[in-house]
CSV table of C-alpha atoms in Angstrom, one decimal:
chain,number,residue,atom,x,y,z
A,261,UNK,CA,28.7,33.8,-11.2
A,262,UNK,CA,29.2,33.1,-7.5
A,263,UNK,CA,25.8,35.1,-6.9
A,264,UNK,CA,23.6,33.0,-9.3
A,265,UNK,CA,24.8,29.8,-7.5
A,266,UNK,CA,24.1,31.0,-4.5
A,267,UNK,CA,20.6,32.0,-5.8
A,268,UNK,CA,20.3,28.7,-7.1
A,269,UNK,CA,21.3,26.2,-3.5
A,270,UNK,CA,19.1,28.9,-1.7
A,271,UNK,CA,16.2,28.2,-3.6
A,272,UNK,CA,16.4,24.4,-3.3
A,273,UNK,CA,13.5,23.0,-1.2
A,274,UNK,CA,15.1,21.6,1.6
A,275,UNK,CA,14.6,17.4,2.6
A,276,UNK,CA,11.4,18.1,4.2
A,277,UNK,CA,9.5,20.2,1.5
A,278,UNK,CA,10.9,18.0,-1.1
A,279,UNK,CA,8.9,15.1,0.9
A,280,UNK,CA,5.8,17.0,1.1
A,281,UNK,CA,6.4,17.9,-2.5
A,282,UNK,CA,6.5,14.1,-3.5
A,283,UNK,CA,3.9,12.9,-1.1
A,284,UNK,CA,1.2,15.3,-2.5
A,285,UNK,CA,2.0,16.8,-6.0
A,286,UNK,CA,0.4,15.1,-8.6
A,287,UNK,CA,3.4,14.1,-11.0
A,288,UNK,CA,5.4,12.8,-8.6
A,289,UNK,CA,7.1,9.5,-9.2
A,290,UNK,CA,6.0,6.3,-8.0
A,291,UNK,CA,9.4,5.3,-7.6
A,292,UNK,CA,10.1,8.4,-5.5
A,293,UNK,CA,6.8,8.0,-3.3
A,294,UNK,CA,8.3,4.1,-3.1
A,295,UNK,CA,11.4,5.6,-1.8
A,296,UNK,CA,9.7,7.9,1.0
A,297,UNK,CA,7.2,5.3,2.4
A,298,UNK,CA,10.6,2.9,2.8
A,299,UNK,CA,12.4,5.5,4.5
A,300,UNK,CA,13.7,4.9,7.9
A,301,UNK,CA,12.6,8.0,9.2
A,302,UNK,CA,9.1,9.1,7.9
A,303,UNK,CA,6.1,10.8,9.5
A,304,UNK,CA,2.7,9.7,10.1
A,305,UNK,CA,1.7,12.8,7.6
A,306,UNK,CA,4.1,12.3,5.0
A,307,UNK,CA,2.5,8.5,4.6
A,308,UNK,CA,-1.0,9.7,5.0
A,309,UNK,CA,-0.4,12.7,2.1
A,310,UNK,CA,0.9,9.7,0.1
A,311,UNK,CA,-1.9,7.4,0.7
A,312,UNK,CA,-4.7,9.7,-0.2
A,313,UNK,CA,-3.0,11.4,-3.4
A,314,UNK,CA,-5.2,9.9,-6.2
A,315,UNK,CA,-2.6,9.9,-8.4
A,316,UNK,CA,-0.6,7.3,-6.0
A,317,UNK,CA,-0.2,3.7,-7.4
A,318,UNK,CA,-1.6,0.9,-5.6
A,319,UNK,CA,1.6,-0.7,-5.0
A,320,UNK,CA,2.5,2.3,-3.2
A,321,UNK,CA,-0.7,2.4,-1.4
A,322,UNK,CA,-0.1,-1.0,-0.3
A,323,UNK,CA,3.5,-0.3,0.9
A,324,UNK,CA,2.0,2.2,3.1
A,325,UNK,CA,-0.6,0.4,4.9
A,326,UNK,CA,2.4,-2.0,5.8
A,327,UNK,CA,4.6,0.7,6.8
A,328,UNK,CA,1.8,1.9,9.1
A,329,UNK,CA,2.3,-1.3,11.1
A,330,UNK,CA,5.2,-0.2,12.2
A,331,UNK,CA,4.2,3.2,13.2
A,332,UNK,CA,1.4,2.3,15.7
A,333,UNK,CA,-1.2,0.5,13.0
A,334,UNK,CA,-3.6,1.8,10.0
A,335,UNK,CA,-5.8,3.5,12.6
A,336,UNK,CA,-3.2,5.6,14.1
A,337,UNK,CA,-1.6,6.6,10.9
A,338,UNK,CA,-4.2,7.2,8.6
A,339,UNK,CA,-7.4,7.6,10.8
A,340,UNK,CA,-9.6,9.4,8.3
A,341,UNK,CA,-8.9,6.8,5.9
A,342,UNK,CA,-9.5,4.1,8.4
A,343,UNK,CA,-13.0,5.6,10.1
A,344,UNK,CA,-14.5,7.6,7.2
A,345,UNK,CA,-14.0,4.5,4.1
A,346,UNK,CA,-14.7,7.1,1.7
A,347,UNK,CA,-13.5,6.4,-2.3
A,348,UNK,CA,-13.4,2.6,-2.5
A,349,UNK,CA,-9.9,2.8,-4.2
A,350,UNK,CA,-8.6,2.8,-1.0
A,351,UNK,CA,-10.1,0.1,0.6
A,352,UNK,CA,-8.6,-2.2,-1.3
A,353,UNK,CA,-5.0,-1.5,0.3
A,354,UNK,CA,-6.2,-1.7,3.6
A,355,UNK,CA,-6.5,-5.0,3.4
A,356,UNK,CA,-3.2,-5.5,4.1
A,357,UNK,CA,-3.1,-4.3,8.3
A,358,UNK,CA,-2.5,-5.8,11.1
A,359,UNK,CA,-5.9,-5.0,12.4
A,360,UNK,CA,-8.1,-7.3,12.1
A,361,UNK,CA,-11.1,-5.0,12.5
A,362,UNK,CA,-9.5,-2.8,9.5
A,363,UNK,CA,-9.6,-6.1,7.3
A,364,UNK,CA,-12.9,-7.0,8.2
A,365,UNK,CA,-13.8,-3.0,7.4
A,366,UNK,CA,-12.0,-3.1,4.1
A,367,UNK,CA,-13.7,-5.8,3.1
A,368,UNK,CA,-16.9,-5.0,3.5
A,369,UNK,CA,-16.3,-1.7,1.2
A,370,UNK,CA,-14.1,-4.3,-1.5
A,371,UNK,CA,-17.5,-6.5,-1.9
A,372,UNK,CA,-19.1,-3.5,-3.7
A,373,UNK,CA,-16.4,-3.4,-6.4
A,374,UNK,CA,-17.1,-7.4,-7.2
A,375,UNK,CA,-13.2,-8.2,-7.7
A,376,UNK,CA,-12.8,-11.5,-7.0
A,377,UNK,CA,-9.2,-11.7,-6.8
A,378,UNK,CA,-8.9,-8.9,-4.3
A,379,UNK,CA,-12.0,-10.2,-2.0
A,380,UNK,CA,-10.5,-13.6,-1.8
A,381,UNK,CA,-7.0,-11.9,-0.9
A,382,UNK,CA,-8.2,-9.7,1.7
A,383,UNK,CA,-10.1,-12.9,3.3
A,384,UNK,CA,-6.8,-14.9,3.5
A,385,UNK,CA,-5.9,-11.8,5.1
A,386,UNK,CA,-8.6,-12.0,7.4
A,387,UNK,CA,-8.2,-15.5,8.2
A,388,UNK,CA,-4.4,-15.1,9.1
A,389,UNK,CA,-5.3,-12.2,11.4
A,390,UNK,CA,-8.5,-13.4,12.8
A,391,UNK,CA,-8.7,-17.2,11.6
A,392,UNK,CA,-11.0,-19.0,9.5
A,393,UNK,CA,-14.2,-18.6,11.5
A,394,UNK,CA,-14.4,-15.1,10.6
A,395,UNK,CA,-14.2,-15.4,6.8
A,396,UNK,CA,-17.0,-17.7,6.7
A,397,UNK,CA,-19.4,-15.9,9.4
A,398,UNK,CA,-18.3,-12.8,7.0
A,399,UNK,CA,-19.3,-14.7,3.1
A,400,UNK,CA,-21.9,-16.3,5.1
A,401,UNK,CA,-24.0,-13.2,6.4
A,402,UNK,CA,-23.1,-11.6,3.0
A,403,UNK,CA,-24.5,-14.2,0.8
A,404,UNK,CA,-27.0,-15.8,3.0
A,405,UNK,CA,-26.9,-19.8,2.3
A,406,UNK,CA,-23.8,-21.9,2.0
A,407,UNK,CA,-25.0,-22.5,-1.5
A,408,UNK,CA,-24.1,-19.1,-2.4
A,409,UNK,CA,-20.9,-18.6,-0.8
A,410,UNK,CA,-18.0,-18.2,-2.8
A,411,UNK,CA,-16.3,-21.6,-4.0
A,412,UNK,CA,-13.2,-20.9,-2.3
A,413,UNK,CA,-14.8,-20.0,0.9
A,414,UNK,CA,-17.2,-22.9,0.6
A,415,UNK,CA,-14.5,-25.6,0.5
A,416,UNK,CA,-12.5,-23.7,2.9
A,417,UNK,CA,-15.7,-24.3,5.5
A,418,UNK,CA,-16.4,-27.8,4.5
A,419,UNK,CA,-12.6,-28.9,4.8
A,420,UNK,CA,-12.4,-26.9,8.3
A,421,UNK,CA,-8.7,-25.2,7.5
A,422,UNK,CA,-7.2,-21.7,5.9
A,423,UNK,CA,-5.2,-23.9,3.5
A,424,UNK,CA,-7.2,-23.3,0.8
A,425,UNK,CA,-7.7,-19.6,1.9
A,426,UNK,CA,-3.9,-18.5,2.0
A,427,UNK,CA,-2.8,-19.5,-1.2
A,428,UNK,CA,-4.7,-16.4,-2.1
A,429,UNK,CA,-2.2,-14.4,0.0
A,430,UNK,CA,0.3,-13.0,-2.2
């Protein structure tokens, strides 16, 4: 009996392949991949195998990027995410840095999936990080006239403040 129990705690993955094991297989808990990107201690490659596991929640996604602040920014962290922009799903998260430049990037790639809610999010972003100027230079070159811009934006311009902006921040 003592031989099978030893068997047994032998073959238990120690705390760093149960990590990897959460941050990349695909039936691995949200709550658990929650749990890792919140840990005190966590590398650069554990948050990056969590980040780019298409089966990881959005939420989590999101918890990452703001983790990554922490650890030297999105571009240190996750720099093939950050250069290459590749599925949209995950530029979407990204607007959450603390890079500016990573915002403005984001967003660009967010315009393509025509979700309101999340374009007008990552601009409040934008504007927090970069101020208002940005966001309109930004709707502006996209949609080409003032007439076209996007309400928010629009009245965000004409009353010269983020107020309007930021409420979008969640």
């Amino acid at each position: 009996m003592i031989h099978v129990m030893q068997r047994v705690v032998v073959s238990l993955p120690g705390p760093r392949r149960w990590h990897q094991w959460v941050a990349r297989h695909p039936r691995a808990a949200q709550a658990a991949r929650m749990r890792l990107v919140r840990r005190r201690r966590v590398a650069p490659e554990l948050l990056h195998d969590v980040f780019v596991n298409n089966t990881t929640a959005e939420s989590v996604r999101v918890a990452v990027v703001r983790r990554c602040a922490e650890l030297g920014g999105v571009a240190r962290v996750l720099p093939s995410v950050a250069r290459v922009w590749w599925p949209s799903a995950y530029s979407w998260p990204l607007t959450y840095a603390d890079d500016a430049v990573t915002v403005q990037q984001a967003l660009r790639v967010c315009r393509r999936l025509k979700d309101r809610k999340a374009l007008l999010s990552g601009y409040a972003r934008l504007a927090q990080l970069a101020g208002p100027e940005a966001v309109w230079a930004m709707e502006l070159a996209y949609v080409g006239s003032v007439e076209f811009m996007d309400p928010v934006v629009r009245s965000s311009m004409q009353a010269g403040d983020t107020d309007v902006l930021l409420k979008w921040l969640d």
